[in-house]
């Protein structure tokens, strides 16, 4: 018969097992949900402060209206889900779930910290999640040596599901928003891929943890790649000034036009989660990731860096107006594409001279 101490040790072992802890607790699903709620509040407050659109506060004035956000979330979640006539109900309900799921899956593959061999609550899993590239264990949901390629491949699938989401609603405004998404996806996917190729050539690896382990942040080694990646990130996730797919003043809400209640939350939540996933990649590749710490403190540092990137991207809403589609495409192909090529050349030179 198991003793109480043995049961507690088993619970502790499986609670902190990286495949569960990093994916579900921190910085996984629970942590991500809380951060995204705060991010929506921050986005509203930052835009209101910058644009001097501060309205009256009737709910939780001392907390800046934070409880109003919770009330809005509860109201939307429990609102009636209306399924239009003439649509396939199964596809209609499934379509907003797929972009959300594929936005979160990369969080399973992104390294958040290294695992010290001893002295940490994560140390028992050192050899289970051992990364031969860095000679250490890594805090990651599922370790893949070529995670840089796999993460980008999964994120690149999301536009397909946005097209499906619009098609499933049988709404011309939603389809128009999806067409805009298809045009933009070609642009930002190329930019992000080229920026990551520049980093891979510069650091001689396709392992994100290896980039962090060098101790040289990518924003210092290749600032051009950092610029291209960040612009591609905000373009791909629909942050201002690239809020072209939804464009609520023109197209109602793009692919999410016909959704209501909890399905609307799912349809709009995928963009925020994808932004957070990209922010973690940016933090690892360009901001030094968890360095100089390891274990849970290192994961906390990575999360703070990712949150700052996330909040900066949503802060742009209060600063920039929305680009037209032709302006976004022209900026991508005419101006940023040459910078992306320059980042690859810079990566080759720096990788040959400096980084070994």
Coordinates of C-alpha atoms in Angstrom, one line a residue:
X1 CA 0.0 0.0 0.0
X2 CA 1.3 3.4 -1.0
X3 CA 2.2 5.8 1.9
X4 CA 1.1 9.4 1.9
X5 CA 4.7 10.6 1.3
X6 CA 5.0 8.3 -1.7
X7 CA 1.7 9.6 -3.1
X8 CA 2.9 13.2 -2.6
X9 CA 6.2 12.4 -4.4
X10 CA 4.4 10.9 -7.3
X11 CA 2.1 13.9 -7.6
X12 CA 5.0 16.2 -7.5
X13 CA 6.9 14.1 -10.1
X14 CA 4.0 14.1 -12.6
X15 CA 3.0 17.7 -11.8
X16 CA 6.4 19.1 -12.8
X17 CA 6.9 16.6 -15.7
X18 CA 7.8 19.1 -18.5
X19 CA 5.3 17.5 -21.0
X20 CA 2.5 18.4 -18.5
X21 CA 3.9 21.4 -16.6
X22 CA 5.2 23.4 -19.6
X23 CA 2.2 22.7 -21.7
X24 CA -0.7 23.0 -19.2
X25 CA 0.5 25.1 -16.3
X26 CA 3.5 27.4 -17.0
X27 CA 4.0 28.9 -19.5
X28 CA 1.3 26.7 -21.0
X29 CA -2.4 26.8 -21.3
X30 CA -3.3 28.2 -17.9
X31 CA -0.6 30.9 -17.9
X32 CA -1.3 31.8 -21.5
X33 CA -5.1 32.3 -20.8
X34 CA -4.4 34.7 -17.9
X35 CA -1.8 36.6 -19.9
X36 CA -4.0 37.0 -22.9
X37 CA -6.9 38.4 -20.7
X38 CA -4.5 40.9 -19.2
X39 CA -3.1 41.7 -22.7
X40 CA -6.6 42.5 -24.0
X41 CA -7.0 44.9 -21.1
X42 CA -3.6 46.4 -21.7
X43 CA -4.4 46.9 -25.4
X44 CA -7.6 48.7 -24.6
X45 CA -6.0 50.9 -22.0
X46 CA -2.9 51.7 -24.0
X47 CA -4.9 52.7 -27.1
X48 CA -7.3 54.8 -25.0
X49 CA -4.3 56.6 -23.3
X50 CA -2.4 57.3 -26.5
X51 CA -5.5 58.4 -28.4
X52 CA -7.0 60.3 -25.5
X53 CA -10.2 58.2 -25.6
X54 CA -10.5 57.6 -21.9
X55 CA -14.1 57.0 -21.0
X56 CA -15.9 56.8 -17.7
X57 CA -15.2 53.9 -15.3
X58 CA -18.2 52.4 -13.5
X59 CA -16.8 49.0 -12.8
X60 CA -13.6 48.4 -10.7
X61 CA -12.3 51.9 -11.1
X62 CA -9.4 51.3 -8.7
X63 CA -8.1 48.5 -11.0
X64 CA -8.5 50.5 -14.1
X65 CA -11.6 48.6 -15.2
X66 CA -10.0 45.2 -15.2
X67 CA -13.1 43.5 -13.8
X68 CA -15.1 44.9 -16.7
X69 CA -13.0 42.7 -19.0
X70 CA -13.9 39.7 -16.9
X71 CA -17.6 40.7 -17.1
X72 CA -17.4 41.1 -20.9
X73 CA -15.7 37.7 -21.2
X74 CA -18.4 36.0 -19.2
X75 CA -21.1 37.8 -21.1
X76 CA -19.7 36.7 -24.5
X77 CA -19.0 33.1 -23.5
X78 CA -22.6 32.6 -22.3
X79 CA -24.2 34.4 -25.2
X80 CA -26.3 32.3 -27.6
X81 CA -24.5 30.6 -30.4
X82 CA -26.4 31.2 -33.6
X83 CA -25.8 28.9 -36.5
X84 CA -26.9 30.5 -39.8
X85 CA -29.1 28.7 -42.3
X86 CA -27.4 27.1 -45.3
X87 CA -24.2 26.1 -43.5
X88 CA -22.8 22.8 -42.5
X89 CA -23.2 22.9 -38.7
X90 CA -20.2 20.5 -38.1
X91 CA -17.8 22.6 -40.2
X92 CA -19.2 25.8 -38.8
X93 CA -18.5 24.8 -35.2
X94 CA -15.1 23.1 -36.0
X95 CA -13.7 25.9 -38.2
X96 CA -12.8 28.4 -35.4
X97 CA -11.4 25.6 -33.2
X98 CA -8.7 24.6 -35.7
X99 CA -6.9 28.0 -35.9
X100 CA -6.9 28.3 -32.1
X101 CA -5.5 24.7 -31.7
X102 CA -2.8 25.2 -34.3
X103 CA -1.8 28.5 -32.8
X104 CA -1.2 26.8 -29.4
X105 CA 0.6 23.6 -30.7
X106 CA 3.9 25.5 -31.2
X107 CA 3.9 26.2 -27.5
X108 CA 4.5 22.5 -27.0
X109 CA 7.7 22.6 -29.1
X110 CA 9.3 25.9 -28.0
X111 CA 12.1 25.6 -25.4
X112 CA 11.4 27.8 -22.4
X113 CA 14.4 27.1 -20.3
X114 CA 17.3 24.7 -19.7
X115 CA 17.1 22.1 -16.9
X116 CA 20.0 22.0 -14.5
X117 CA 21.4 18.6 -13.7
X118 CA 20.8 19.2 -10.0
X119 CA 19.3 21.7 -7.6
X120 CA 16.0 22.3 -9.3
X121 CA 12.6 20.9 -9.1
X122 CA 12.9 20.0 -12.8
X123 CA 16.3 18.2 -12.4
X124 CA 14.7 14.6 -12.2
X125 CA 13.8 15.1 -15.9
X126 CA 17.2 16.1 -17.0
X127 CA 17.9 13.0 -19.1
X128 CA 14.3 12.6 -20.3
X129 CA 14.6 16.0 -22.1
X130 CA 18.3 16.0 -22.8
X131 CA 19.3 18.2 -25.8
X132 CA 22.6 17.0 -27.3
X133 CA 23.0 20.3 -29.1
X134 CA 23.5 22.2 -25.8
X135 CA 24.5 19.2 -23.6
X136 CA 21.7 20.0 -21.1
X137 CA 18.1 19.2 -20.5
X138 CA 15.5 21.6 -21.8
X139 CA 12.1 22.6 -20.4
X140 CA 9.9 21.8 -23.4
X141 CA 6.6 19.9 -23.8
X142 CA 8.0 17.7 -26.5
X143 CA 11.7 17.8 -27.5
X144 CA 12.5 17.9 -31.3
X145 CA 16.0 18.6 -32.4
X146 CA 14.8 20.5 -35.4
X147 CA 12.2 22.5 -33.6
X148 CA 12.8 25.7 -35.5
X149 CA 11.5 24.2 -38.7
X150 CA 8.6 22.3 -37.1
X151 CA 7.3 25.4 -35.2
X152 CA 7.2 27.5 -38.3
X153 CA 5.6 24.8 -40.3
X154 CA 2.7 24.5 -37.9
X155 CA 2.2 28.2 -37.7
X156 CA 2.2 28.4 -41.5
X157 CA -0.8 26.1 -41.6
X158 CA -3.1 28.5 -39.8
X159 CA -4.1 30.6 -42.8
X160 CA -5.6 27.5 -44.4
X161 CA -8.0 27.1 -41.4
X162 CA -8.9 30.8 -41.6
X163 CA -9.9 30.3 -45.2
X164 CA -12.0 27.2 -44.1
X165 CA -13.5 29.3 -41.3
X166 CA -14.7 31.9 -43.8
X167 CA -15.9 29.4 -46.3
X168 CA -17.9 27.5 -43.6
X169 CA -19.9 30.6 -42.8
X170 CA -21.2 31.0 -46.4
X171 CA -20.8 34.8 -46.0
X172 CA -19.4 37.0 -48.7
X173 CA -17.9 39.5 -46.3
X174 CA -16.1 36.6 -44.4
X175 CA -14.8 35.2 -47.7
X176 CA -13.5 38.7 -48.7
X177 CA -11.6 38.8 -45.4
X178 CA -10.2 35.3 -46.1
X179 CA -9.0 36.4 -49.5
X180 CA -7.1 39.2 -47.9
X181 CA -5.6 36.7 -45.4
X182 CA -4.5 34.5 -48.3
X183 CA -2.7 37.4 -50.0
X184 CA -1.0 38.5 -46.8
X185 CA 0.0 35.0 -45.8
X186 CA 2.2 34.7 -48.8
X187 CA 4.0 37.9 -47.8
X188 CA 4.6 37.3 -44.1
X189 CA 5.4 33.6 -44.4
X190 CA 8.3 34.4 -46.7
X191 CA 9.6 37.2 -44.4
X192 CA 9.5 35.0 -41.3
X193 CA 11.0 32.0 -43.0
X194 CA 13.9 34.1 -44.4
X195 CA 14.6 35.7 -41.0
X196 CA 14.7 32.3 -39.4
X197 CA 16.9 30.9 -42.2
X198 CA 19.3 33.8 -41.5
X199 CA 19.5 32.9 -37.8
X200 CA 19.9 29.2 -38.7
X201 CA 22.8 29.9 -41.0
X202 CA 24.4 32.3 -38.5
X203 CA 24.2 29.9 -35.5
X204 CA 24.8 26.7 -37.6
X205 CA 21.7 25.0 -36.1
X206 CA 18.0 24.4 -36.4
X207 CA 17.6 24.0 -32.6
X208 CA 16.2 27.0 -30.8
X209 CA 17.8 26.0 -27.6
X210 CA 21.2 26.0 -29.3
X211 CA 20.7 29.7 -30.3
X212 CA 20.0 30.6 -26.7
X213 CA 23.0 28.5 -25.4
X214 CA 25.5 30.5 -27.5
X215 CA 24.9 33.5 -25.2
X216 CA 24.7 35.9 -28.1
X217 CA 21.2 37.4 -28.6
X218 CA 20.1 37.4 -32.2
X219 CA 19.1 41.0 -32.1
X220 CA 22.8 41.8 -31.6
X221 CA 24.2 39.3 -34.0
X222 CA 21.6 40.0 -36.7
X223 CA 19.4 43.0 -36.1
X224 CA 18.1 42.9 -39.7
X225 CA 16.6 39.4 -39.1
X226 CA 15.0 40.7 -35.9
X227 CA 13.3 43.5 -37.7
X228 CA 12.1 41.3 -40.5
X229 CA 10.8 38.6 -38.1
X230 CA 9.0 41.2 -36.0
X231 CA 7.2 42.8 -38.9
X232 CA 6.3 39.5 -40.3
X233 CA 5.0 38.4 -36.9
X234 CA 2.6 41.4 -36.5
X235 CA 1.6 41.1 -40.2
X236 CA 0.8 37.4 -39.8
X237 CA -1.2 37.8 -36.6
X238 CA -3.2 40.8 -37.7
X239 CA -1.8 43.4 -35.3
X240 CA -1.9 47.0 -36.2
X241 CA -1.1 48.4 -38.7
X242 CA -1.8 45.1 -40.5
X243 CA -5.3 44.6 -39.1
X244 CA -6.5 44.1 -42.7
X245 CA -8.2 40.7 -42.5
X246 CA -10.8 41.7 -39.8
X247 CA -10.9 45.4 -40.7
X248 CA -14.1 45.9 -38.6
X249 CA -14.8 49.3 -40.1
X250 CA -15.0 47.9 -43.6
X251 CA -15.7 44.1 -43.5
X252 CA -17.6 43.7 -40.2
X253 CA -15.2 41.2 -38.7
X254 CA -13.7 39.3 -41.7
X255 CA -13.8 35.5 -41.3
X256 CA -15.4 35.9 -37.9
X257 CA -18.4 37.9 -39.1
X258 CA -21.0 35.2 -38.6
X259 CA -19.8 33.9 -35.3
X260 CA -21.4 34.7 -31.9
X261 CA -21.0 33.6 -28.3
X262 CA -18.2 31.3 -27.4
X263 CA -17.4 30.5 -31.1
X264 CA -16.7 34.2 -31.5
X265 CA -14.2 34.0 -28.6
X266 CA -12.5 31.0 -30.3
X267 CA -12.4 32.7 -33.7
X268 CA -10.8 35.9 -32.4
X269 CA -8.6 34.2 -29.8
X270 CA -6.4 32.4 -32.2
X271 CA -4.7 35.6 -33.3
X272 CA -3.7 36.5 -29.7
X273 CA -2.3 33.0 -29.0
X274 CA -0.4 33.0 -32.3
X275 CA 1.1 36.4 -31.3
X276 CA 2.2 35.0 -28.0
X277 CA 3.7 31.9 -29.6
X278 CA 5.7 34.1 -32.0
X279 CA 6.7 36.3 -29.1
X280 CA 8.3 33.3 -27.4
X281 CA 10.1 32.4 -30.6
X282 CA 11.3 36.0 -30.8
X283 CA 12.4 36.0 -27.2
X284 CA 14.5 32.8 -27.7
X285 CA 16.0 33.7 -31.1
X286 CA 16.6 37.4 -30.6
X287 CA 16.5 38.3 -26.9
X288 CA 18.6 35.6 -25.4
X289 CA 15.7 33.4 -24.1
X290 CA 16.3 32.2 -20.6
X291 CA 19.9 33.4 -20.3
X292 CA 21.6 33.7 -17.8
X293 CA 19.4 31.6 -15.6
X294 CA 17.9 28.1 -15.9
X295 CA 15.1 26.0 -14.5
X296 CA 11.9 27.8 -13.5
X297 CA 13.6 31.2 -13.0
X298 CA 14.9 30.9 -16.6
X299 CA 11.4 30.1 -17.8
X300 CA 10.1 33.1 -16.0
X301 CA 12.7 35.3 -17.7
X302 CA 11.7 33.9 -21.1
X303 CA 8.0 34.6 -20.3
X304 CA 8.7 38.2 -19.3
X305 CA 10.6 38.8 -22.5
X306 CA 7.8 37.3 -24.5
X307 CA 5.1 39.3 -22.7
X308 CA 7.0 42.5 -23.4
X309 CA 7.2 41.6 -27.1
X310 CA 3.5 40.8 -27.0
X311 CA 2.5 44.0 -25.3
X312 CA 4.6 46.1 -27.6
X313 CA 2.9 44.5 -30.6
X314 CA -0.6 45.3 -29.3
X315 CA 0.6 48.8 -28.2
X316 CA 1.0 49.6 -31.9
X317 CA -2.8 49.7 -32.1
X318 CA -2.8 53.1 -30.4
X319 CA 0.0 54.5 -32.6
X320 CA -0.6 53.4 -36.2
X321 CA -3.6 53.5 -38.5
X322 CA -4.5 50.5 -40.6
X323 CA -2.6 50.0 -43.8
X324 CA -4.5 49.2 -47.0
X325 CA -3.9 45.8 -48.5
X326 CA -1.8 47.2 -51.4
X327 CA 0.3 49.2 -49.0
X328 CA 1.0 46.1 -46.8
X329 CA 1.9 44.0 -49.8
X330 CA 4.1 46.7 -51.3
X331 CA 5.9 47.2 -48.1
X332 CA 6.5 43.5 -47.8
X333 CA 7.7 42.7 -51.3
X334 CA 9.3 46.0 -52.2
X335 CA 11.0 47.1 -49.0
X336 CA 11.2 44.2 -46.5
X337 CA 12.2 41.4 -49.0
X338 CA 15.5 43.1 -49.8
X339 CA 16.1 43.6 -46.0
X340 CA 15.4 39.8 -45.6
X341 CA 18.0 38.9 -48.2
X342 CA 20.5 41.3 -46.5
X343 CA 19.8 39.5 -43.2
X344 CA 20.7 36.2 -44.8
X345 CA 24.0 37.6 -46.2
X346 CA 24.7 39.2 -42.8
X347 CA 24.0 35.9 -41.1
X348 CA 26.4 34.0 -43.4
X349 CA 29.2 36.6 -42.8
X350 CA 28.7 36.8 -39.0
X351 CA 28.4 33.0 -38.7
X352 CA 31.6 32.5 -40.5
X353 CA 33.6 35.2 -38.7
X354 CA 32.2 35.3 -35.2
X355 CA 29.7 32.5 -34.2
X356 CA 31.1 29.0 -34.3

